[in-house]
Each structure stands twice: as C-alpha cells, then as structure tokens.
XYZ file of C-alpha atoms in Angstrom:
720
model
C 33.910 -15.623 12.903
C 36.126 -12.994 11.238
C 34.035 -10.303 9.546
C 34.964 -8.075 6.624
C 36.516 -4.766 7.705
C 33.727 -2.837 5.951
C 31.205 -4.354 8.360
C 32.783 -2.492 11.292
C 30.948 0.643 10.086
C 27.799 -1.196 8.973
C 24.541 -0.113 10.589
C 26.143 2.417 12.934
C 23.568 5.044 11.994
C 20.315 5.339 10.043
C 20.511 5.539 6.260
C 21.802 3.668 3.226
C 25.227 2.087 2.740
C 26.268 0.602 -0.629
C 29.205 -1.653 -1.512
C 30.261 -3.126 -4.872
C 31.795 -6.589 -5.223
C 35.255 -6.022 -6.718
C 37.515 -9.056 -7.316
C 35.844 -10.984 -4.485
C 36.199 -7.997 -2.141
C 33.796 -5.261 -1.007
C 34.413 -1.603 -1.879
C 32.165 1.283 -0.748
C 30.273 3.339 -3.347
C 30.415 7.131 -2.742
C 27.168 8.479 -1.310
C 26.705 10.900 -4.235
C 26.596 7.906 -6.596
C 24.042 5.823 -4.701
C 21.489 4.633 -7.241
C 24.130 4.147 -9.962
C 24.665 0.476 -10.860
C 27.025 -1.064 -13.422
C 25.163 -3.858 -15.218
C 28.248 -6.103 -15.134
C 28.560 -5.973 -11.322
C 26.948 -7.119 -8.082
C 26.292 -4.962 -5.024
C 25.463 -5.311 -1.331
C 23.256 -2.629 0.228
C 22.320 -2.063 3.876
C 19.452 0.185 4.911
C 19.321 1.019 8.630
C 16.272 2.598 10.283
C 16.220 4.643 13.478
C 14.723 1.710 15.481
C 17.284 0.305 14.482
C 16.110 -2.278 11.979
C 18.205 -3.592 9.107
C 17.460 -4.402 5.454
C 20.148 -6.176 3.393
C 19.905 -6.265 -0.407
C 22.118 -8.297 -2.756
C 21.767 -6.704 -6.216
C 22.738 -8.723 -9.326
C 23.446 -6.993 -12.659
C 22.199 -8.731 -15.804
C 25.784 -9.096 -17.086
C 27.456 -10.069 -13.793
C 29.254 -13.400 -13.448
C 28.265 -16.420 -11.353
C 31.334 -15.840 -9.170
C 30.272 -12.258 -8.443
C 26.714 -13.370 -7.656
C 28.049 -16.019 -5.287
C 30.348 -13.520 -3.586
C 27.466 -11.042 -3.099
C 25.368 -13.802 -1.491
C 28.234 -14.758 0.850
C 28.837 -11.133 1.892
C 25.087 -10.683 2.469
C 25.014 -13.744 4.747
C 28.098 -12.526 6.646
C 26.542 -9.087 7.109
C 23.391 -10.756 8.434
C 25.515 -12.713 10.945
C 27.393 -9.547 11.935
C 24.062 -7.829 12.717
C 22.819 -10.730 14.828
C 20.578 -12.523 12.309
C 17.831 -9.896 12.632
C 17.957 -8.160 9.220
C 15.478 -8.713 6.419
C 17.371 -9.979 3.359
C 16.475 -9.399 -0.294
C 17.939 -10.869 -3.467
C 17.472 -8.221 -6.172
C 17.804 -8.682 -9.922
C 18.271 -5.820 -12.405
C 14.959 -4.493 -13.788
C 12.912 -6.489 -11.250
C 13.871 -4.908 -7.924
C 11.619 -5.031 -4.855
C 9.439 -2.083 -3.902
C 11.559 -1.658 -0.732
C 14.733 -1.313 -2.812
C 13.216 1.123 -5.296
C 11.992 3.311 -2.455
C 15.575 4.242 -1.504
C 16.089 6.074 -4.807
C 13.355 8.668 -5.282
C 15.310 10.250 -8.159
C 15.412 6.915 -9.963
C 17.950 4.178 -10.664
C 20.684 4.558 -13.293
C 22.020 1.481 -15.061
C 25.519 2.030 -16.466
C 27.168 -0.142 -19.080
C 30.264 -2.136 -18.097
C 31.612 -2.993 -14.669
C 34.672 -3.572 -12.559
C 36.048 -6.162 -14.996
C 36.065 -3.470 -17.711
C 37.831 -0.977 -15.462
C 34.754 1.178 -14.767
C 34.835 2.815 -11.335
C 32.389 4.702 -9.109
C 34.127 8.067 -8.913
C 32.694 11.516 -8.195
C 34.473 13.769 -10.625
C 34.386 17.158 -12.268
C 35.547 15.494 -15.475
C 33.772 17.207 -18.348
C 34.749 14.841 -21.180
C 31.699 12.653 -20.606
C 29.632 11.484 -23.551
C 26.685 9.187 -22.870
C 22.965 8.755 -23.529
C 20.411 7.784 -20.853
C 16.972 6.414 -21.751
C 14.375 7.370 -19.095
C 11.545 4.882 -18.553
C 8.740 4.676 -16.014
C 6.255 6.955 -14.278
C 6.348 5.614 -10.704
C 9.597 3.617 -10.830
C 12.182 5.657 -12.715
C 14.974 3.769 -14.490
C 17.644 5.585 -16.484
C 19.435 3.035 -18.657
C 22.644 3.879 -20.522
C 22.135 3.070 -24.226
C 24.205 3.440 -27.389
C 25.103 7.064 -28.124
C 23.163 7.040 -31.387
C 19.959 8.429 -32.885
C 18.841 4.796 -33.311
C 18.321 4.646 -29.525
C 15.690 7.408 -29.572
C 11.898 7.250 -29.880
C 9.237 9.955 -29.741
C 7.372 8.479 -26.763
C 10.111 8.832 -24.126
C 12.581 11.254 -22.594
C 16.366 10.934 -22.954
C 19.294 12.622 -21.268
C 22.164 13.564 -23.574
C 25.081 13.929 -21.150
C 28.002 15.830 -22.703
C 29.844 16.601 -19.460
C 29.581 20.351 -19.032
C 26.197 20.366 -20.812
C 23.325 18.036 -19.930
C 20.335 18.077 -22.282
C 16.917 16.654 -21.387
C 15.452 15.610 -24.745
C 11.642 15.248 -24.731
C 9.945 13.186 -27.425
C 6.912 14.724 -29.111
C 4.637 11.989 -27.683
C 5.889 11.952 -24.053
C 3.547 13.334 -21.386
C 3.981 15.946 -18.677
C 4.588 13.517 -15.807
C 7.347 11.727 -17.739
C 8.986 15.105 -18.408
C 8.786 15.890 -14.699
C 10.502 12.627 -13.696
C 13.179 12.987 -16.381
C 13.956 16.461 -15.022
C 14.528 14.952 -11.555
C 17.046 12.494 -13.049
C 18.834 15.297 -14.948
C 19.104 17.398 -11.772
C 20.466 14.371 -9.890
C 23.163 13.812 -12.551
C 24.228 17.460 -12.389
C 24.222 17.754 -8.597
C 25.703 14.385 -7.600
C 27.785 13.139 -10.533
C 29.002 16.508 -11.737
C 29.134 18.301 -8.349
C 26.719 20.940 -9.650
C 29.116 22.196 -12.342
C 27.137 21.193 -15.455
C 24.482 23.251 -17.224
C 20.984 21.796 -17.754
C 18.820 22.501 -20.779
C 15.402 21.238 -21.951
C 15.233 20.241 -25.616
C 12.016 19.483 -27.494
C 12.060 16.990 -30.361
C 12.718 18.999 -33.518
C 14.534 21.800 -31.686
C 17.900 20.120 -31.090
C 20.824 22.556 -30.628
C 24.082 22.288 -32.535
C 25.859 20.564 -29.621
C 23.538 17.532 -29.870
C 23.831 17.353 -33.659
C 27.644 17.488 -33.359
C 27.581 14.666 -30.785
C 25.095 12.399 -32.563
C 25.400 13.360 -36.219
C 22.605 14.318 -38.633
C 19.184 13.598 -37.178
C 17.088 10.953 -38.999
C 13.338 10.394 -38.611
C 12.610 9.331 -35.029
C 10.291 6.305 -34.611
C 7.119 6.521 -32.546
C 7.113 5.433 -28.919
C 6.355 1.841 -27.992
C 4.171 0.758 -25.040
C 5.999 0.823 -21.743
C 7.278 -2.701 -21.110
C 8.146 -2.023 -17.500
C 7.230 -4.734 -15.030
C 4.097 -3.711 -13.181
C 3.690 -4.307 -9.464
C 1.220 -7.197 -9.130
C 1.034 -7.480 -5.375
C -2.383 -9.114 -5.170
C -1.765 -12.770 -6.070
C -2.417 -16.105 -4.426
C 0.423 -17.887 -2.670
C 1.304 -21.339 -1.293
C 3.015 -22.034 2.045
C 5.771 -24.651 2.570
C 7.774 -25.661 5.638
C 11.579 -26.100 5.486
C 12.940 -28.665 7.912
C 16.201 -30.491 8.559
C 14.632 -32.907 11.014
C 15.583 -35.885 8.848
C 19.207 -34.757 8.477
C 18.666 -33.009 5.138
C 16.614 -30.002 4.049
C 13.063 -31.021 3.146
C 10.234 -28.823 1.869
C 6.657 -29.903 2.700
C 3.302 -28.291 1.867
C 1.502 -26.467 4.697
C -1.256 -24.769 2.677
C -1.851 -24.799 -1.079
C -3.416 -21.340 -1.308
C -3.756 -18.098 0.647
C -5.109 -16.512 2.755
C -3.106 -18.191 5.519
C -3.407 -17.879 9.288
C -0.502 -16.553 11.319
C -0.635 -19.558 13.654
C 0.473 -21.775 10.735
C 3.998 -20.412 11.315
C 5.710 -22.460 14.022
C 8.491 -20.526 15.824
C 10.741 -23.584 15.622
C 10.633 -23.889 11.814
C 11.413 -21.952 8.628
C 8.910 -21.503 5.805
C 8.752 -20.620 2.112
C 5.801 -18.539 0.938
C 5.610 -19.173 -2.790
C 4.348 -16.201 -4.813
C 6.346 -17.300 -7.838
C 3.552 -16.441 -10.281
C 4.333 -12.838 -9.326
C 8.123 -13.466 -9.334
C 8.397 -13.315 -5.528
C 9.529 -15.899 -2.976
C 9.468 -15.206 0.784
C 11.410 -17.147 3.426
C 10.262 -16.764 7.057
C 12.754 -17.704 9.791
C 11.225 -18.860 13.065
C 13.015 -17.450 16.145
C 13.567 -20.956 17.549
C 14.533 -22.621 14.260
C 17.875 -24.404 14.143
C 20.966 -22.440 13.138
C 21.416 -24.656 10.077
C 17.842 -24.003 8.929
C 18.164 -20.239 9.378
C 21.500 -20.053 7.551
C 20.317 -22.287 4.720
C 17.171 -20.191 4.118
C 18.467 -18.273 1.081
C 19.930 -21.412 -0.507
C 16.659 -23.267 0.077
C 14.759 -20.477 -1.694
C 17.165 -20.492 -4.664
C 16.840 -24.285 -4.951
C 13.045 -23.925 -4.735
C 13.098 -21.454 -7.652
C 15.123 -23.910 -9.758
C 12.818 -26.836 -8.986
C 9.741 -24.757 -9.831
C 11.437 -23.511 -13.016
C 10.676 -19.902 -12.089
C 12.439 -17.071 -13.968
C 15.928 -16.145 -12.763
C 14.739 -12.606 -11.951
C 12.443 -13.942 -9.193
C 12.838 -11.825 -6.053
C 13.723 -13.480 -2.735
C 12.937 -11.931 0.654
C 14.326 -13.619 3.794
C 12.401 -12.412 6.844
C 13.129 -12.911 10.553
C 10.202 -13.225 12.961
C 9.098 -9.651 13.727
C 10.612 -8.230 10.531
C 7.874 -9.240 8.107
C 7.325 -6.880 5.177
C 3.927 -5.552 4.089
C 3.958 -7.755 0.964
C 4.480 -10.859 3.120
C 1.833 -10.000 5.723
C -0.831 -9.387 3.064
C -1.065 -13.154 2.485
C -2.395 -13.665 6.042
C -6.009 -12.940 6.962
C -5.338 -12.378 10.676
C -1.820 -10.943 10.944
C -1.078 -9.107 14.220
C 2.169 -7.253 14.960
C 3.617 -7.454 18.448
C 6.937 -6.240 19.824
C 9.202 -9.042 20.983
C 11.114 -8.747 24.255
C 14.714 -9.897 24.522
C 15.158 -9.249 28.232
C 13.690 -7.360 31.199
C 12.391 -4.039 29.938
C 14.094 -4.338 26.543
C 11.945 -4.212 23.430
C 13.431 -5.782 20.334
C 11.665 -4.332 17.303
C 12.517 -5.634 13.863
C 11.113 -4.069 10.719
C 9.963 -0.875 12.406
C 10.127 0.886 9.031
C 7.006 -0.987 7.962
C 4.845 0.152 10.886
C 2.772 3.220 11.550
C 1.810 3.873 15.157
C -1.853 4.432 15.948
C -2.673 8.016 17.015
C -5.377 8.029 19.755
C -8.649 9.686 18.784
C -9.378 13.124 20.237
C -12.466 14.870 18.849
C -11.166 18.276 19.986
C -8.148 17.890 17.659
C -10.114 17.021 14.495
C -9.172 20.283 12.783
C -5.509 20.317 13.805
C -4.148 16.750 13.803
C -4.412 15.606 10.167
C -2.672 12.281 10.868
C -5.297 11.385 13.467
C -8.075 12.503 11.112
C -6.722 10.219 8.360
C -6.194 7.185 10.586
C -9.688 7.356 12.077
C -11.431 8.535 8.902
C -13.209 11.425 10.632
C -13.530 14.716 8.724
C -15.493 16.137 11.687
C -17.601 15.008 14.658
C -20.665 14.135 12.561
C -22.709 17.158 13.697
C -23.370 18.465 10.151
C -26.500 18.089 8.015
C -27.650 14.570 7.036
C -30.046 13.542 4.248
C -30.889 9.901 3.477
C -32.604 8.336 0.437
C -33.477 4.708 -0.297
C -33.120 3.340 -3.832
C -36.513 2.227 -5.139
C -37.311 1.312 -8.753
C -34.311 3.242 -10.047
C -35.171 6.407 -8.100
C -34.085 7.907 -4.796
C -36.907 8.043 -2.235
C -36.485 10.175 0.925
C -36.244 8.215 4.178
C -38.274 9.431 7.160
C -35.785 11.271 9.428
C -37.129 9.311 12.408
C -35.649 6.201 10.728
C -32.207 7.698 10.066
C -29.530 5.247 11.130
C -31.595 2.132 10.277
C -30.254 0.188 7.274
C -31.652 -3.030 5.769
C -29.609 -5.638 3.922
C -32.154 -5.859 1.114
C -31.807 -2.166 0.223
C -29.351 0.429 -1.058
C -29.177 3.949 0.376
C -27.668 7.338 -0.458
C -26.525 9.427 2.511
C -25.572 13.047 1.801
C -23.548 14.695 4.552
C -22.794 18.437 4.477
C -20.403 20.249 6.798
C -18.167 23.321 6.881
C -14.366 23.217 6.778
C -12.180 26.304 6.574
C -15.184 28.507 5.821
C -16.273 26.349 2.833
C -19.210 23.973 2.629
C -18.081 20.408 1.933
C -20.117 17.340 0.973
C -19.754 13.561 1.230
C -22.048 11.091 -0.555
C -22.092 7.684 1.147
C -23.551 4.976 -1.130
C -24.535 2.110 1.198
C -25.143 -1.236 -0.532
C -26.866 -4.073 1.319
C -25.665 -7.625 0.897
C -29.093 -8.862 -0.212
C -29.998 -6.039 -2.591
C -30.574 -6.839 -6.262
C -28.151 -6.197 -9.127
C -30.600 -3.604 -10.473
C -30.471 -1.743 -7.156
C -26.673 -1.864 -7.115
C -26.530 -0.382 -10.605
C -29.170 2.227 -9.738
C -27.310 3.274 -6.570
C -24.152 3.893 -8.605
C -26.097 5.869 -11.234
C -27.959 7.952 -8.652
C -24.697 8.735 -6.848
C -23.182 10.131 -10.039
C -26.353 12.102 -10.765
C -26.385 13.594 -7.260
C -22.681 14.392 -7.563
C -23.231 16.104 -10.944
C -26.140 18.135 -9.562
C -23.766 19.531 -6.932
C -21.108 20.533 -9.442
C -18.927 17.441 -8.985
C -17.519 18.684 -5.677
C -18.683 15.943 -3.219
C -16.456 13.124 -2.046
C -18.024 9.775 -2.989
C -17.724 6.787 -0.616
C -19.040 3.385 -1.650
C -19.865 1.321 1.452
C -20.625 -2.398 1.601
C -22.828 -3.696 4.418
C -20.688 -4.577 7.431
C -17.747 -2.362 6.370
C -19.096 1.032 7.433
C -16.431 3.698 8.102
C -16.370 5.363 11.527
C -17.551 8.726 10.213
C -20.716 7.279 8.651
C -21.429 5.560 11.987
C -21.188 8.914 13.786
C -23.903 10.745 11.808
C -26.988 9.666 13.756
C -26.964 12.018 16.749
C -25.689 9.699 19.449
C -27.665 6.662 18.309
C -25.877 3.563 17.039
C -26.017 2.789 13.334
C -28.280 -0.272 13.076
C -27.872 -2.758 10.227
C -30.553 -5.386 9.741
C -29.453 -8.704 8.288
C -31.967 -8.808 5.443
C -35.337 -7.533 4.337
C -36.209 -4.021 3.292
C -37.508 -0.818 4.843
C -39.810 -0.019 1.898
C -43.403 0.858 2.716
C -45.498 -2.256 2.577
C -42.522 -4.313 1.485
C -40.889 -5.252 4.762
C -39.761 -8.865 4.867
C -40.759 -11.013 7.787
C -37.965 -11.124 10.367
C -36.724 -14.297 12.008
C -38.168 -15.479 15.318
C -34.682 -15.311 16.845
C -32.432 -12.310 16.172
C -28.888 -11.512 17.347
C -27.325 -8.022 17.165
C -23.586 -7.435 17.582
C -22.761 -4.031 19.136
C -19.224 -2.694 18.785
C -17.696 0.714 19.419
C -15.029 2.091 17.085
C -11.891 3.916 18.220
C -13.803 7.180 17.607
C -16.548 6.185 20.121
C -19.129 5.716 17.335
C -21.120 2.500 17.655
C -22.685 0.100 15.191
C -25.266 -2.619 15.835
C -25.077 -5.310 13.169
C -27.546 -8.182 12.963
C -25.775 -11.542 12.572
C -26.917 -15.136 12.327
C -28.294 -16.253 15.726
C -25.440 -18.575 16.662
C -23.055 -18.643 19.638
C -20.161 -18.776 17.161
C -20.707 -15.051 16.447
C -20.158 -13.922 20.061
C -17.021 -11.929 20.909
C -15.568 -11.339 24.359
C -14.780 -7.700 23.501
C -18.346 -6.644 22.630
C -22.042 -6.548 23.595
C -24.840 -8.611 21.974
C -28.630 -8.359 22.058
C -30.471 -11.681 21.643
C -34.224 -11.686 21.042
C -36.225 -14.887 20.761
C -39.976 -15.367 20.549
C -40.464 -15.208 24.323
C -37.423 -13.509 25.855
C -34.618 -10.963 25.292
C -31.032 -11.046 26.611
C -28.361 -8.345 26.704
C -25.012 -10.217 26.800
C -21.954 -8.289 28.000
C -18.508 -9.598 27.054
C -15.578 -9.160 29.438
C -13.997 -6.474 27.238
C -17.184 -4.501 26.498
C -17.492 -0.754 27.175
C -20.235 1.321 28.837
C -20.911 3.062 25.498
C -21.576 -0.334 23.902
C -23.980 -1.158 26.725
C -25.832 2.131 26.152
C -26.102 1.398 22.422
C -27.456 -2.059 23.220
C -30.248 -0.484 25.298
C -31.251 1.514 22.195
C -31.417 -1.732 20.191
C -33.636 -3.414 22.805
C -36.012 -0.440 22.703
C -36.849 -0.782 19.002
C -36.913 -4.591 19.066
C -39.714 -4.523 21.633
C -40.527 -7.528 23.773
C -40.135 -5.901 27.177
C -37.130 -5.489 29.430
C -33.969 -7.377 28.525
C -32.189 -9.677 30.957
C -28.556 -8.556 31.362
C -26.159 -11.507 31.156
C -22.435 -11.297 31.957
C -19.994 -13.467 30.011
C -19.381 -16.694 31.909
C -22.687 -16.490 33.852
C -25.142 -17.318 31.079
C -28.366 -19.159 31.994
C -29.356 -22.302 30.082
C -32.097 -20.381 28.252
C -29.516 -18.108 26.657
C -27.568 -20.952 25.071
C -30.790 -22.724 24.132
C -32.025 -19.667 22.181
C -28.728 -19.678 20.240
C -28.962 -23.364 19.372
C -26.408 -24.466 21.947
C -22.910 -23.483 23.121
C -20.160 -23.070 20.520
C -16.605 -21.760 20.423
C -16.359 -18.008 19.848
C -13.713 -15.242 19.841
C -12.371 -15.036 23.395
C -8.989 -13.314 22.878
C -8.974 -9.694 24.002
C -8.250 -7.007 21.422
C -4.606 -6.372 20.727
C -3.478 -2.750 20.495
C -4.428 -1.565 17.035
C -1.505 -1.066 14.673
C -2.128 0.970 11.546
C -1.012 -0.807 8.385
C 1.390 1.277 6.298
C -0.506 3.054 3.501
C 0.318 2.174 -0.106
C -0.088 4.418 -3.156
C -0.709 3.177 -6.715
C -1.068 4.983 -10.022
C -3.875 3.787 -12.318
C -2.883 4.669 -15.859
C -3.577 3.599 -19.433
C -0.649 5.591 -20.854
C 0.857 2.258 -21.929
C -2.250 1.224 -23.867
C -3.714 -0.928 -21.090
C -5.185 0.074 -17.743
C -2.767 -0.943 -14.969
C -2.091 -0.150 -11.308
C 1.557 0.429 -10.401
C 2.824 1.046 -6.857
C 4.741 4.175 -5.910
C 7.899 2.958 -4.120
C 9.164 4.268 -0.792
C 7.661 7.023 1.332
C 5.269 8.760 -1.022
C 4.355 12.441 -0.941
C 1.887 14.805 -2.579
C 4.088 15.275 -5.652
C 3.659 11.551 -6.434
C 0.001 12.238 -7.276
C 0.146 12.424 -11.077
C -2.429 14.967 -12.235
C -2.897 13.045 -15.509
C -3.705 9.777 -13.729
C -6.089 8.224 -11.241
C -4.283 7.262 -8.011
C -5.298 4.513 -5.566
C -4.404 4.994 -1.883
C -4.812 1.838 0.234
C -4.956 2.532 3.987
C -6.042 -1.059 4.759
C -9.563 -0.397 6.065
C -10.341 2.099 3.301
C -9.358 2.625 -0.335
C -9.267 6.102 -1.897
C -9.493 6.809 -5.633
C -7.985 10.230 -6.395
C -8.885 11.564 -9.856
C -6.388 13.974 -11.383
C -7.766 16.873 -13.394
C -5.985 15.673 -16.549
C -6.887 11.963 -16.254
C -8.526 10.673 -19.423
C -12.003 9.178 -19.650
C -10.773 5.558 -19.794
C -8.852 6.045 -16.549
C -11.762 7.815 -14.857
C -14.348 5.182 -15.792
C -12.058 2.151 -15.387
C -10.482 3.063 -12.047
C -13.417 1.836 -9.944
C -13.049 -1.622 -11.484
C -9.315 -1.547 -10.721
C -10.094 -0.743 -7.063
C -12.693 -3.521 -6.899
C -10.382 -6.055 -8.588
C -7.524 -4.962 -6.307
C -9.605 -5.789 -3.229
C -11.216 -8.921 -4.658
C -7.789 -10.400 -5.462
C -6.215 -9.454 -2.128
C -4.505 -12.608 -0.805
C -5.387 -11.649 2.803
C -9.052 -12.186 1.975
C -10.101 -8.546 2.510
C -13.501 -7.919 0.975
C -16.072 -5.138 0.898
C -13.735 -2.337 2.000
C -15.142 1.185 1.568
C -13.971 2.861 -1.665
C -13.846 6.680 -1.557
C -13.654 8.676 -4.809
C -12.306 12.240 -4.629
C -11.228 14.847 -7.161
C -8.021 16.839 -7.377
C -8.398 20.042 -5.377
C -11.351 18.681 -3.328
C -9.364 16.406 -0.984
C -10.834 15.901 2.531
C -8.509 15.709 5.569
C -9.154 11.945 5.795
C -7.109 11.720 2.584
C -4.579 14.541 2.990
C -3.641 13.357 6.483
C -1.819 10.365 4.962
C 0.602 12.763 3.241
C 3.378 14.586 5.047
C 3.055 18.391 4.777
C 0.081 18.551 2.398
C 0.035 21.812 0.430
C -3.485 22.780 -0.758
C -1.950 25.340 -3.159
C 0.505 22.939 -4.790
C -1.358 22.677 -8.093
C -1.833 26.415 -8.447
C 1.695 26.361 -9.918
C 2.647 24.032 -12.774
C 4.869 21.245 -11.292
C 7.050 21.413 -14.417
C 7.655 25.117 -13.844
C 8.602 24.457 -10.218
C 11.195 21.816 -11.049
C 12.602 23.756 -14.007
C 13.198 26.668 -11.671
C 15.917 24.402 -10.223
C 17.703 24.134 -13.617
C-alpha cells in the first residue's frame, strides 16, 4: 500500500500531530495553533505516547462537507494501517469530543468560523489587523467559540475575549465567577503567546468599565442580557451498555447480541471476533478488535459502528472509539466487572504494550517510605503505619456508645461504628473519622451514624477527614489500626450488651492480607463457593474447626487465622492444605463447589479520574476534568470528586455553596451506584480544602500546600 507522505513523520516521537483535510489532501497545522479548529473543516490528529502507543482522532466540524468527512475517515484508516493496526481510533464531532481528545488542550479548544473552502488558513502571524470575538464557555472543558463581532453576542454570565490584534481584552460579565475568569485568562494568554507570538497586550475589562477601544470596535454599548444556564454537554460516564458481536462468517457483516446490559465479563470477548459496545444513550459507541479477527472485520470496524448508529437512530454527534486488544480506554473497561490488564508479547522477550497512557504502575508498599513517597501513600491509602491513637464508638439509639478497647477490631454487620484516629504529620495533629456501616444495620442507624459523624467533626473544628466505609470495603489503613491483630467482620448480629444475635452453627471466615500487610477476617456464607486459592479460611462447625490454606496464601494470613480460631473457641483447629481436604471439611460446607482458583494477577492501579460537582448552571452535576489533572484543577468554589477506583474522595472547596456541600455525597453515591462495572460500597472520603491528607495529595503531581495562600487569579494575571 502507498501511504501519504505526511505519514512518514507520523508517530516518530511522543506528542501531538495535527493535520487538516484540504481539497482531499492532508496539510499539517503549525504546533502553535494546535487546538484551533475551523468549523467548516475536518482534521486528523495523532497522539503518540512514550511507550509508544498511538491514538488517532478524526475531528468533524459542524459545517464540514460529507466529502471532507469521508476523506478524514479514509486518512484515519490509512494512518492506522501505517502504524500496524495498533492505534486506538476516535471519531470526534464538534462540541461533543471525547475526554481523551479534550485532554490534549489544557488551555481549551477554539472554534473558528469558516474553513479551507472560504480561504481561511492556519498561519502563525504577527498580523495586527485582527478583529474577532470569542465566547468562553465551560469550567472543566474550555471552549472558545468565535461569534459575531457584536454586542448582541454578549451576556453577563460569561467571559468573552475581544481580540483586536495588538490589544486583547478579556471581558468579564458581572455574573461570571472566579473560576470562569481564571479559565478565560488562560485562553487569552494562549492567544497572545501562540497566535500573536507574544506581541499583543492583554487587559482585563469588567462589565461597565469598557475602554474606548472596545466601544470603537463594537459601537455604543446597549443593555447586556443576563447569563443563561451553561448548556455544555456533561460527561455522563456511568451508564449501562449492551454488547454485540460483529462477524463476517456468513459472507456479510452481521451484528448479534452477546449481552443486553452491563456489567460484562472480559471472557465474553473472543480474540477471533470484533464487538460493538453500545453506550448510545450516552452518545458513545465502542468497537473492540480481537487480535485474531479477520482483516476484513478489523478494517470494517469503523463502518460497522457508523451503520450501527444509523440503524439505532442515534444522534450524529455520537462518539466512536475503535480499540485494539490491549489498547482499551478507561471508559470502555468500566463496563466490565472483572477487567484485568496484561502486557501482550509479540516475540521472545519483546513486550507489546498498547494504550500505556491509560495505565498507572503499582508502587510497592514500603512502610519506611510513608512520609516521603506520596505516590505510594496515595495508591495504598496509608497516611501512616496505624500506630496513632484509636477511639471506637458503636451507634446505639441515636447516640455514640464507647466500645471496650479489648474489643477494638471486632465489627458486627448489624451495627454502625465511629472510629476516630489521631496521628501527627509534619508537627501537626491530624484526625480521620471512619464511619463503618454494617450491611444489616437499620436505616435509623445509618442516618444516626451520618449525623454523629458530622457532630464529631464539628466538635473538632471541622478539621478531620471523614471516610464512610461499607462492610466488606474497608480501606487498608483502617485495617491497620488494631495493633497487629486482623480486623474481624462478623456477618450479622450486633455487639450490643445483651443484644447479641445467635450465631450460626457453621461459620466461615475469609482471611486476606492487603498489599500493606494489614489483614482482614470477613465472615462469609459457609459455602465452598466462597473459597479462594490465594487466601486462608477458618471453618467452624458444631463439632470441629478447620484452618484451610490456599496455595497462594501467606504466612501473615496464617497468623491472622490463628487469632480468629482463638476467639471462636472450640479447641485446636485442624490445618488443611488446598487439594488435601478430608471428607469432613467438604461435608461441613455442604459439599464441594467450584471456587476461585486462578492466582492473583499483578495489581495494576486504575488511572484516577477527577470530576467537578457544581450547581453553577442551576442543577447539581458532575463533570470530568479532561487529561492529566493537577492541583490547579481543584476549583475552590466547587466540590471535586476524585475516583481512584477502590476509593472515592470528595474535596470541598472553601467557597463551595451549601447546595454543593450537602448534595455532593449523593452525587458520589449515585456515581458509584450507576457504575456499569458493578462497583458498589466503595469507601467515600470527605476532606476540606487546606486539610488534605497524603492519601489524597499523592494522586497529584507536585502538590503545593501553600498554593491557596495566593489568589489563583492574581497568579495568572501576573503573566499578563
């Protein structure tokens, strides 16, 4: 195959390359103008990571022609062929771009009127006879859209950039907020530095204080209308999906249903087939290409997705992602309840890694590095080694009743508990309130535990970190607080005086050690189906007790199991090795059954995701921050949600309003409850601006604890 000459330089180094479709040809866009898109054109973008991995995007302007769209699709397919069929492909539509695409342009996207057919070119120039108006929209995803150069384009709720060539004015409506001003300033700086080669002068203009230059350009100023609610499309990543198989086995492309609703299992994807994951209700379609699928199937994947969209009558702005095996994006993998990432090998000693950008390598735990390695601290959720002060209360009749310290570490499914942990960090005393909620507690106890947590937090000046924990989802740090003993979780009943429920005649405890060496013993239903080859189990029946050791179990898990046998009573336990079980063992469990026998795969950390929870638009929504986020993406007038897969953090900005503060917990709960992977009961940690623990800050590159001592607006305006 003969490839386009532009492809000879494609993917030669990490970074972004952008081409525009011009008269059925490809022309490069200057690097300084990346992020500028003419609405009458189509573009092909290639993002190359250091792995290397490749991401191809075909961007379609709202006013582009069918011929240009077709040409962009053809060039995208050719580029995929040139790079060996390994890239992830995206079809992007103006105003509905994927989160991957938006992440390339941290200073925002600029939509320009016109296109190649109108003679408009991408040229870096010092030309000062420019006259245009940009409307800035969005808080997380910044879009600067060129609008008519007229006062009729303005409103008091937004920011605008009046670009007069040698003078660039950032006009701020009287109703716009501080974070919107901050983002508009970033766009204005980008225009000056990249489009004007740094030769223009920037000025901030408040509504009502317009200088003569603006009046001369726009004419007499009329009354400016109030702002309207932000109509920007909100990221709705947590939706159900359906899975279909694409096959040409019968000589023509057929689509057949595999599963009507998520969560799916990874083993549903056959390596010899291609699949469509339909998330059309959220305007997303995914195509997965099996490594052994036929060439025709793999090449027809994008066309099959486009035909699928037509047949389903989905909107034309529906995103399409075409994914090779090994290059699955986070949004795709979230629909699977058991997704595991593994490197593929293409030959002796050669690792072929696709989609490396979406992975975060696990940092091994080292307790001696807890105060120096913030990334490790964040990944393992350990603020310290658990040697601080512990206080535990049980919720009883709406009050908190102290638990006898000799019973610390014992939790019952019919109860709720408050655990206050105090420790020192950097010379300051810090506090964490763990609110543990049993699966069989009453609604009244759940409500009381939430109320008592807030009351305890208020009594301590609002400084503690709050962590809501659901039975069975205990974070590693909570497990480490009980002085070398395992955390023991009883299936049901209560630990109240005189109120203990009668336990079953047969009990089974599952003992597992976390990556931090903390152990947890969780009572499960006494059935062989709950066994796991990687762990240790204690089985107690009316007349005997067994300690079952799986092939992959550790010595620490065995030691924790001995502690469990000691409080269960019933004499010495019989140690049983996996594969050598006596008949009495299986009989006590109700007979042999299939159980988890695959050894643990190396743990891969899921990439963290950051969302802003805001009601600035009049309704409370969660919107994802695109790309690699940093501390400056934490809007001080919002509540932010950080999802690190096995934990969710709610960060409350000092200027967040009461609706956002009180409604954010429901957003976090709804976010998890609607997760298509089936995640449930994940710990939710609430923290306040300025009181961030290292388990949170470690997810951010170069965290600066003094950042908010200076007004962010003052910092960015120092660059004007």
